[in-house]
Amino acid sequence: DLYNFRHIGVDTKVHGVIGNPTSHSKSPHLYNAAFESVGFDGVYLPFLVDNVSDFLNTYSSLDFVGYSYTIPHKVDGLRCCDEVDPIAKAIGAISCMIKRPSDGKLIGYNIDYLGAIAAIEERLHDSNGRSMSGSPLYGKLFVVIGAGGAGKALAYGGKQKGARIVVANRTYAKAKELASRVGGKAITLSELENFHPEQGMILANATSVGMKPKNHESLVPKEALKHYSLVFDAVYTPKLTRLLQEAREVGAAIVYGTEMFINQAFVQFERFTKLPAPKQLMRDVLARNT
Ligand code: ATR
């Protein structure tokens, strides 16, 4: 059961995900099960929101602890914070907002790229052996598709690890802006097909393309995936997107979006509750629901 309404009372702490769409989100499954398992009096709801600022104003009296932010509100969410963590500020997007208990101020953080970058590094270590020192992303050409909140976070994370960044985006102006922020190069989506300055590149999809229930599409032709040694997809519903399936077929290592999702969920759960996350339970709930 997703919600246990018998447990919801006046002291129940409210949490949720702010996005549009939210129907694909597995967060309510994950957090509600996790709250219950550690005996935390909380509820986590999906909030289908058009305008973040209107939503926060309308529900300003709601005694919430924190909200997760997803497509397409990671950038607007940042503008609605009273204070923004330096990393989220550098990225230009938030993945969660927490109300500071002492003064009710809304503080924005960006934690979702950490899990993705860690999972990519882990997978590269597995393929290349652990002998190399430093990040296996160092010096690699890292192609990020998308220049929204997730794209910004991944480009920032890759840059921090010393990768050379290429940003591809439907709206080219946004690709250019992000590329210049991380000292990288911008290309158009159509250029992706013939973009292979070198072998062994890393690819990350940070757009919603490939997400259920809308489509089973991929922005990169299968043939072009041969130039990548590793492909990551931020989309996690379905777990095996067309992009990941085709990448695997051409022999690239793949990293599922669920890795990014679950790792940020652990961190966020701990920030919401101040309790250790029941990691195995959360992994099991996610596995049952993807
Ligand atoms: P998020 O914060 O989760 O990254 P977002 O800020 O709305 O969400 O960004 C969505 C990204 O997916 C953008 O890069 C968007 O491209 P545009 O900047 O051109 O809007 C990309 N995107 C969404 N739908 C797309 C589609 N059908 N084809 C290509 N790119 C798409």
Short mmCIF file of C-alpha atoms and ligand atoms in Angstrom, two decimals:
data_model
loop_
_atom_site.label_atom_id
_atom_site.label_comp_id
_atom_site.label_asym_id
_atom_site.label_seq_id
_atom_site.Cartn_x
_atom_site.Cartn_y
_atom_site.Cartn_z
CA ASP A 1 0.00 0.00 0.00
CA LEU A 2 1.30 3.40 -0.97
CA TYR A 3 -0.28 5.36 1.87
CA ASN A 4 -1.30 4.28 5.32
CA PHE A 5 -3.92 6.89 6.13
CA ARG A 6 -4.54 5.47 9.59
CA HIS A 7 -1.10 6.77 10.51
CA ILE A 8 -1.67 10.33 9.30
CA GLY A 9 -2.43 12.75 12.13
CA VAL A 10 -1.90 16.38 13.11
CA ASP A 11 1.79 15.85 13.81
CA THR A 12 2.55 13.92 10.63
CA LYS A 13 5.33 15.67 8.76
CA VAL A 14 4.61 16.44 5.12
CA HIS A 15 7.08 15.82 2.28
CA GLY A 16 6.61 15.51 -1.45
CA VAL A 17 7.91 15.72 -4.96
CA ILE A 18 7.18 18.84 -7.01
CA GLY A 19 7.12 18.10 -10.73
CA ASN A 20 5.11 17.73 -13.89
CA PRO A 21 4.50 14.93 -14.66
CA THR A 22 4.69 13.13 -11.32
CA SER A 23 2.78 9.98 -12.24
CA HIS A 24 6.01 8.12 -13.13
CA SER A 25 7.70 8.99 -9.83
CA LYS A 26 8.64 6.16 -7.51
CA SER A 27 9.46 8.55 -4.67
CA PRO A 28 6.10 8.20 -2.87
CA HIS A 29 6.55 4.39 -2.81
CA LEU A 30 10.09 4.69 -1.56
CA TYR A 31 9.70 7.32 1.15
CA ASN A 32 6.39 6.17 2.58
CA ALA A 33 7.70 2.62 2.98
CA ALA A 34 10.96 3.93 4.43
CA PHE A 35 9.21 6.29 6.90
CA GLU A 36 7.07 3.45 8.13
CA SER A 37 9.98 1.04 8.50
CA VAL A 38 11.95 3.38 10.78
CA GLY A 39 8.84 4.55 12.69
CA PHE A 40 9.06 8.13 11.40
CA ASP A 41 5.75 10.03 11.47
CA GLY A 42 5.85 11.36 7.90
CA VAL A 43 4.00 11.21 4.60
CA TYR A 44 5.38 11.80 1.10
CA LEU A 45 3.03 12.94 -1.68
CA PRO A 46 3.29 13.68 -5.41
CA PHE A 47 2.49 17.35 -6.15
CA LEU A 48 1.62 17.99 -9.80
CA VAL A 49 2.65 21.63 -10.10
CA ASP A 50 2.52 24.13 -12.97
CA ASN A 51 4.03 27.10 -11.20
CA VAL A 52 6.35 26.55 -8.23
CA SER A 53 6.04 30.02 -6.80
CA ASP A 54 2.20 29.90 -6.92
CA PHE A 55 2.27 26.47 -5.29
CA LEU A 56 4.57 27.57 -2.45
CA ASN A 57 2.53 30.73 -1.83
CA THR A 58 -0.77 28.86 -1.85
CA TYR A 59 0.50 26.28 0.62
CA SER A 60 2.73 28.57 2.65
CA SER A 61 0.94 27.58 5.84
CA LEU A 62 1.51 23.87 5.18
CA ASP A 63 3.88 22.54 7.81
CA PHE A 64 6.16 20.66 5.43
CA VAL A 65 9.69 19.41 6.06
CA GLY A 66 10.99 19.22 2.51
CA TYR A 67 10.23 18.80 -1.15
CA SER A 68 12.10 16.96 -3.87
CA TYR A 69 12.21 18.69 -7.25
CA THR A 70 11.92 16.93 -10.57
CA ILE A 71 11.27 17.72 -14.24
CA PRO A 72 10.69 20.55 -15.15
CA HIS A 73 11.08 22.51 -11.90
CA LYS A 74 14.70 22.08 -10.78
CA VAL A 75 15.65 25.48 -12.16
CA ASP A 76 12.48 27.43 -11.14
CA GLY A 77 12.70 25.78 -7.71
CA LEU A 78 16.03 27.47 -7.12
CA ARG A 79 14.48 30.91 -7.68
CA CYS A 80 11.90 30.20 -4.96
CA CYS A 81 14.46 29.46 -2.22
CA ASP A 82 15.35 31.93 0.53
CA GLU A 83 18.89 30.53 0.56
CA VAL A 84 20.74 28.25 -1.82
CA ASP A 85 23.61 25.91 -0.98
CA PRO A 86 26.83 26.94 -2.86
CA ILE A 87 26.86 23.76 -4.97
CA ALA A 88 23.24 24.21 -6.06
CA LYS A 89 24.03 27.83 -6.84
CA ALA A 90 27.02 26.83 -8.98
CA ILE A 91 24.88 24.25 -10.79
CA GLY A 92 21.95 26.64 -11.24
CA ALA A 93 19.33 24.10 -10.13
CA ILE A 94 18.07 22.38 -6.99
CA SER A 95 17.01 18.79 -6.41
CA CYS A 96 15.47 19.42 -3.00
CA MET A 97 14.24 22.17 -0.73
CA ILE A 98 14.18 21.89 3.04
CA LYS A 99 12.41 24.21 5.46
CA ARG A 100 14.84 25.30 8.18
CA PRO A 101 13.05 24.61 11.48
CA SER A 102 14.59 27.58 13.33
CA ASP A 103 13.22 30.30 11.06
CA GLY A 104 11.06 28.61 8.41
CA LYS A 105 13.40 29.71 5.59
CA LEU A 106 13.45 27.56 2.44
CA ILE A 107 16.93 26.22 1.69
CA GLY A 108 17.78 24.68 -1.70
CA TYR A 109 20.28 21.87 -2.27
CA ASN A 110 21.44 19.85 -5.24
CA ILE A 111 22.36 16.30 -4.34
CA ASP A 112 21.14 14.21 -7.22
CA TYR A 113 24.20 14.27 -9.45
CA LEU A 114 26.48 12.84 -6.73
CA GLY A 115 24.91 9.40 -6.99
CA ALA A 116 25.07 9.42 -10.78
CA ILE A 117 28.72 10.44 -10.90
CA ALA A 118 29.63 7.89 -8.21
CA ALA A 119 27.82 5.12 -10.14
CA ILE A 120 29.57 6.10 -13.39
CA GLU A 121 32.97 6.11 -11.67
CA GLU A 122 32.26 2.74 -10.09
CA ARG A 123 31.33 1.20 -13.44
CA LEU A 124 34.42 2.67 -15.14
CA HIS A 125 36.59 1.24 -12.39
CA ASP A 126 34.96 -2.16 -12.95
CA SER A 127 35.75 -2.01 -16.69
CA ASN A 128 39.26 -0.57 -16.43
CA GLY A 129 40.54 -2.14 -13.25
CA ARG A 130 41.08 -0.26 -10.03
CA SER A 131 44.77 0.42 -10.52
CA MET A 132 44.34 3.95 -11.81
CA SER A 133 44.55 6.75 -9.29
CA GLY A 134 42.08 9.64 -9.22
CA SER A 135 38.72 9.69 -10.96
CA PRO A 136 38.32 7.46 -14.02
CA LEU A 137 36.38 10.39 -15.51
CA TYR A 138 39.52 12.53 -15.51
CA GLY A 139 40.39 13.65 -19.05
CA LYS A 140 37.44 11.75 -20.57
CA LEU A 141 35.12 13.36 -23.10
CA PHE A 142 31.77 13.46 -21.30
CA VAL A 143 28.76 14.17 -23.54
CA VAL A 144 25.72 15.41 -21.60
CA ILE A 145 22.39 15.55 -23.46
CA GLY A 146 20.09 18.11 -21.84
CA ALA A 147 20.68 21.52 -20.36
CA GLY A 148 17.86 21.60 -17.79
CA GLY A 149 18.32 20.93 -14.10
CA ALA A 150 19.64 17.39 -14.50
CA GLY A 151 21.92 18.33 -17.41
CA LYS A 152 23.40 21.22 -15.44
CA ALA A 153 24.07 18.98 -12.44
CA LEU A 154 25.71 16.22 -14.50
CA ALA A 155 27.87 18.68 -16.44
CA TYR A 156 28.94 20.26 -13.15
CA GLY A 157 29.67 16.83 -11.59
CA GLY A 158 31.68 15.70 -14.63
CA LYS A 159 33.66 18.91 -14.68
CA GLN A 160 34.49 18.52 -10.97
CA LYS A 161 36.04 15.15 -11.83
CA GLY A 162 38.21 16.63 -14.59
CA ALA A 163 36.19 15.42 -17.58
CA ARG A 164 36.00 17.51 -20.76
CA ILE A 165 32.34 18.42 -21.23
CA VAL A 166 30.22 18.50 -24.39
CA VAL A 167 26.58 19.61 -24.03
CA ALA A 168 23.93 18.70 -26.61
CA ASN A 169 20.47 20.19 -26.25
CA ARG A 170 17.30 20.65 -28.29
CA THR A 171 17.39 24.38 -27.51
CA TYR A 172 20.90 25.17 -28.69
CA ALA A 173 21.14 28.49 -26.83
CA LYS A 174 20.79 26.61 -23.54
CA ALA A 175 23.50 24.13 -24.59
CA LYS A 176 25.81 27.04 -25.34
CA GLU A 177 25.13 28.73 -22.04
CA LEU A 178 25.77 25.56 -20.03
CA ALA A 179 28.86 24.65 -22.07
CA SER A 180 30.36 28.06 -21.40
CA ARG A 181 29.68 27.70 -17.66
CA VAL A 182 31.67 24.47 -17.52
CA GLY A 183 34.32 25.42 -20.09
CA GLY A 184 32.97 22.86 -22.56
CA LYS A 185 31.63 22.67 -26.10
CA ALA A 186 28.01 22.87 -27.29
CA ILE A 187 26.52 20.83 -30.11
CA THR A 188 23.02 20.38 -31.50
CA LEU A 189 21.01 17.17 -31.09
CA SER A 190 21.39 16.40 -34.80
CA GLU A 191 25.17 16.62 -34.50
CA LEU A 192 25.13 13.73 -32.02
CA GLU A 193 24.77 11.23 -34.86
CA ASN A 194 28.17 12.02 -36.37
CA PHE A 195 29.93 13.23 -33.26
CA HIS A 196 32.93 11.00 -32.68
CA PRO A 197 36.11 13.01 -32.21
CA GLU A 198 37.50 10.05 -30.26
CA GLN A 199 36.65 6.58 -28.99
CA GLY A 200 35.77 5.72 -25.41
CA MET A 201 33.59 8.74 -24.72
CA ILE A 202 31.04 8.80 -21.86
CA LEU A 203 27.39 9.66 -22.58
CA ALA A 204 24.68 10.83 -20.18
CA ASN A 205 21.07 11.46 -21.15
CA ALA A 206 19.63 14.15 -18.87
CA THR A 207 16.44 14.78 -20.84
CA SER A 208 13.05 13.17 -20.30
CA VAL A 209 13.25 11.43 -23.69
CA GLY A 210 12.72 7.70 -23.22
CA MET A 211 10.54 8.08 -20.13
CA LYS A 212 7.34 6.06 -19.70
CA PRO A 213 4.52 6.28 -20.59
CA LYS A 214 5.10 8.79 -23.36
CA ASN A 215 7.73 7.22 -25.52
CA HIS A 216 10.34 4.62 -26.07
CA GLU A 217 12.66 6.86 -28.03
CA SER A 218 16.33 7.65 -27.94
CA LEU A 219 18.13 10.80 -29.04
CA VAL A 220 21.25 8.93 -30.19
CA PRO A 221 21.19 6.51 -33.14
CA LYS A 222 22.43 3.05 -32.18
CA GLU A 223 25.28 3.24 -34.71
CA ALA A 224 26.66 6.36 -32.98
CA LEU A 225 26.73 4.60 -29.59
CA LYS A 226 29.73 2.53 -30.74
CA HIS A 227 31.98 5.46 -29.90
CA TYR A 228 31.05 5.41 -26.23
CA SER A 229 32.56 3.18 -23.57
CA LEU A 230 29.82 3.98 -21.03
CA VAL A 231 26.26 5.26 -21.30
CA PHE A 232 24.16 6.59 -18.40
CA ASP A 233 20.47 7.49 -18.58
CA ALA A 234 18.90 9.72 -15.93
CA VAL A 235 15.50 8.29 -16.94
CA TYR A 236 14.63 5.41 -14.62
CA THR A 237 11.11 4.50 -15.76
CA PRO A 238 11.54 2.14 -17.54
CA LYS A 239 14.75 0.95 -15.96
CA LEU A 240 16.08 -0.30 -19.31
CA THR A 241 15.44 2.60 -21.69
CA ARG A 242 15.91 2.23 -25.42
CA LEU A 243 19.16 4.21 -25.13
CA LEU A 244 20.57 1.81 -22.53
CA GLN A 245 19.34 -1.25 -24.37
CA GLU A 246 21.02 -0.17 -27.62
CA ALA A 247 24.19 0.91 -25.79
CA ARG A 248 24.42 -2.54 -24.25
CA GLU A 249 23.88 -4.14 -27.66
CA VAL A 250 26.87 -2.30 -29.12
CA GLY A 251 29.06 -3.30 -26.17
CA ALA A 252 29.10 -0.15 -24.01
CA ALA A 253 28.93 -0.37 -20.22
CA ILE A 254 25.61 0.98 -18.94
CA VAL A 255 24.54 2.74 -15.75
CA TYR A 256 20.84 2.78 -14.90
CA GLY A 257 19.01 5.93 -13.84
CA THR A 258 17.85 4.02 -10.79
CA GLU A 259 21.41 4.37 -9.40
CA MET A 260 21.17 8.16 -9.46
CA PHE A 261 17.67 8.05 -8.07
CA ILE A 262 18.33 5.67 -5.18
CA ASN A 263 21.57 7.33 -4.08
CA GLN A 264 19.99 10.77 -3.89
CA ALA A 265 16.99 9.24 -2.11
CA PHE A 266 19.27 7.90 0.67
CA VAL A 267 20.82 11.33 1.22
CA GLN A 268 17.48 13.11 1.05
CA PHE A 269 15.81 10.69 3.45
CA GLU A 270 18.56 11.39 6.00
CA ARG A 271 18.17 15.14 5.58
CA PHE A 272 14.38 14.90 5.96
CA THR A 273 14.33 12.60 8.98
CA LYS A 274 17.81 12.96 10.56
CA LEU A 275 17.77 9.15 10.71
CA PRO A 276 19.90 6.63 8.80
CA ALA A 277 18.18 5.55 5.57
CA PRO A 278 16.94 1.93 5.49
CA LYS A 279 18.93 1.34 2.31
CA GLN A 280 18.12 -2.28 1.61
CA LEU A 281 14.40 -1.72 2.11
CA MET A 282 14.50 1.28 -0.23
CA ARG A 283 16.38 -0.74 -2.88
CA ASP A 284 13.82 -3.54 -2.56
CA VAL A 285 10.85 -1.16 -2.90
CA LEU A 286 12.41 0.40 -5.99
CA ALA A 287 13.18 -2.99 -7.54
CA ARG A 288 9.57 -4.07 -6.98
CA ASN A 289 8.27 -0.91 -8.64
CA THR A 290 10.51 -0.54 -11.71
P1 ATR B 1 15.14 18.77 -15.47
O1 ATR B 1 15.15 19.86 -14.47
O2 ATR B 1 14.66 17.49 -14.87
O3 ATR B 1 16.42 18.60 -16.20
P2 ATR B 1 14.07 20.50 -17.46
O4 ATR B 1 14.79 21.62 -16.82
O5 ATR B 1 12.68 20.72 -17.94
O6 ATR B 1 14.01 19.24 -16.49
O7 ATR B 1 14.95 19.96 -18.66
C1 ATR B 1 14.46 19.00 -19.53
C2 ATR B 1 15.52 18.74 -20.59
O8 ATR B 1 14.98 17.76 -21.49
C3 ATR B 1 15.87 19.96 -21.43
O9 ATR B 1 17.22 19.84 -21.81
C4 ATR B 1 14.94 19.78 -22.64
O10 ATR B 1 15.39 20.43 -23.81
P3 ATR B 1 15.04 22.01 -24.07
O11 ATR B 1 16.03 22.77 -23.26
O12 ATR B 1 15.19 22.20 -25.50
O13 ATR B 1 13.63 22.20 -23.58
C5 ATR B 1 14.99 18.30 -22.81
N1 ATR B 1 13.86 17.74 -23.53
C6 ATR B 1 12.60 17.57 -23.06
N2 ATR B 1 11.82 16.98 -24.00
C7 ATR B 1 12.60 16.79 -25.09
C8 ATR B 1 12.39 16.22 -26.39
N3 ATR B 1 11.19 15.72 -26.75
N4 ATR B 1 13.44 16.18 -27.24
C9 ATR B 1 14.65 16.65 -26.88
N5 ATR B 1 14.92 17.19 -25.67
C10 ATR B 1 13.91 17.27 -24.78
#
